[in-house]
Short mmCIF file of C-alpha atoms in Angstrom, two decimals:
data_model
loop_
_atom_site.label_atom_id
_atom_site.label_comp_id
_atom_site.label_asym_id
_atom_site.label_seq_id
_atom_site.Cartn_x
_atom_site.Cartn_y
_atom_site.Cartn_z
CA UNK A 159 -0.01 0.02 0.05
CA UNK A 160 1.18 3.43 -0.88
CA UNK A 161 2.26 5.74 2.08
CA UNK A 162 -0.08 8.40 3.13
CA UNK A 163 2.57 10.16 5.18
CA UNK A 164 6.17 10.52 3.90
CA UNK A 165 9.58 11.94 4.97
CA UNK A 166 9.55 15.86 4.52
CA UNK A 167 5.73 16.04 4.89
CA UNK A 168 4.53 19.02 7.06
CA UNK A 169 2.08 17.41 9.85
CA UNK A 170 0.07 18.38 12.89
CA UNK A 171 -0.28 16.16 16.05
CA UNK A 172 -3.86 15.18 16.78
CA UNK A 173 -3.45 13.71 20.24
CA UNK A 174 -1.12 13.61 23.30
CA UNK A 175 1.15 16.06 24.95
CA UNK A 176 2.21 17.79 21.78
CA UNK A 177 -1.35 18.08 20.42
CA UNK A 178 -2.02 20.90 18.02
CA UNK A 179 1.84 21.44 17.20
CA UNK A 180 3.31 21.29 13.80
CA UNK A 181 6.50 19.82 12.34
CA UNK A 182 8.16 18.12 9.63
CA UNK A 183 8.57 14.28 9.25
CA UNK A 184 12.23 13.44 9.58
CA UNK A 185 11.81 9.79 9.03
CA UNK A 186 9.16 7.00 8.89
CA UNK A 187 8.92 3.51 9.91
CA UNK A 188 5.97 1.85 8.05
CA UNK A 189 6.69 -1.57 9.57
CA UNK A 190 6.01 -0.09 13.10
CA UNK A 191 3.55 2.39 11.97
CA UNK A 192 5.54 5.33 13.47
CA UNK A 193 7.18 8.51 12.52
CA UNK A 194 9.70 10.79 13.85
CA UNK A 195 8.69 14.62 13.80
CA UNK A 196 11.34 17.12 14.34
CA UNK A 197 11.03 18.90 17.63
CA UNK A 198 8.03 17.02 18.87
CA UNK A 199 7.50 14.20 21.28
CA UNK A 200 11.04 15.20 22.84
CA UNK A 201 12.51 12.97 25.60
CA UNK A 202 15.66 13.48 27.72
CA UNK A 203 18.38 10.82 27.28
CA UNK A 204 21.24 10.50 29.76
CA UNK A 205 24.36 9.71 27.84
CA UNK A 206 27.91 8.98 29.11
CA UNK A 207 30.75 10.96 27.94
CA UNK A 208 33.04 9.57 25.41
CA UNK A 209 35.97 10.60 23.21
CA UNK A 210 33.67 11.60 20.24
CA UNK A 211 30.67 13.48 22.10
CA UNK A 212 30.00 15.40 25.48
CA UNK A 213 27.93 13.43 28.01
CA UNK A 214 24.88 14.78 29.83
CA UNK A 215 21.11 15.11 29.28
CA UNK A 216 20.33 15.21 25.43
CA UNK A 217 16.93 15.95 24.08
CA UNK A 218 15.80 13.34 21.44
CA UNK A 219 12.60 13.26 19.34
CA UNK A 220 10.78 9.89 19.86
CA UNK A 221 8.51 8.00 17.51
CA UNK A 222 4.85 9.03 17.14
CA UNK A 223 2.17 6.71 15.90
CA UNK A 224 0.92 7.44 12.27
CA UNK A 225 -2.70 7.47 13.38
CA UNK A 226 -1.88 10.50 15.62
CA UNK A 227 -0.64 12.60 12.77
CA UNK A 228 -2.39 14.33 9.95
CA UNK A 229 -0.92 16.19 7.02
CA UNK A 230 -1.21 20.01 6.81
CA UNK A 231 -2.88 21.40 3.61
CA UNK A 232 -2.22 24.61 1.85
CA UNK A 233 -4.81 26.41 4.20
CA UNK A 234 -2.86 25.29 7.34
CA UNK A 235 -5.42 22.96 8.58
CA UNK A 236 -5.21 19.16 9.23
CA UNK A 237 -6.43 16.94 6.39
CA UNK A 238 -6.90 13.43 5.40
CA UNK A 239 -5.10 11.94 2.49
CA UNK A 240 -6.48 10.45 -0.73
CA UNK A 241 -5.10 8.79 -3.92
CA UNK A 242 -6.16 9.27 -7.52
CA UNK A 243 -4.69 8.50 -10.89
CA UNK A 244 -3.53 11.58 -12.92
CA UNK A 245 -2.27 10.37 -16.38
CA UNK A 246 0.17 7.43 -15.52
CA UNK A 247 0.90 8.52 -11.99
CA UNK A 248 -0.87 7.73 -8.79
CA UNK A 249 -0.71 10.98 -6.51
CA UNK A 250 -1.60 11.78 -3.14
CA UNK A 251 -4.19 14.69 -2.56
CA UNK A 252 -5.64 16.64 0.38
CA UNK A 253 -9.37 15.55 0.96
CA UNK A 254 -10.18 19.20 2.28
CA UNK A 255 -8.90 21.22 -0.86
CA UNK A 256 -8.54 18.37 -3.66
CA UNK A 257 -4.92 19.79 -4.27
CA UNK A 258 -2.33 17.23 -5.14
CA UNK A 259 0.36 17.12 -2.48
#
């Protein structure tokens, strides 16, 4: 099945502690059904100092379930994603505006 959300998409969080916040997807794990959004769902990781990096408390973006994300359309609102055939290509489009993504 084609992916409704992909790397680089601008999304809004629908539920959880970051509800209503927007960000860009940096990576998607389709097998797990999760995505990492830059600057959202942050957790503190304690790391030991090594020769390569400084130790301490480092903030890290944790995965968010794909069902809790919605793509942002041209108007800046959350929308669902649909698929249609345009010529030879299968394209994603925003259900609210009908525009291709």
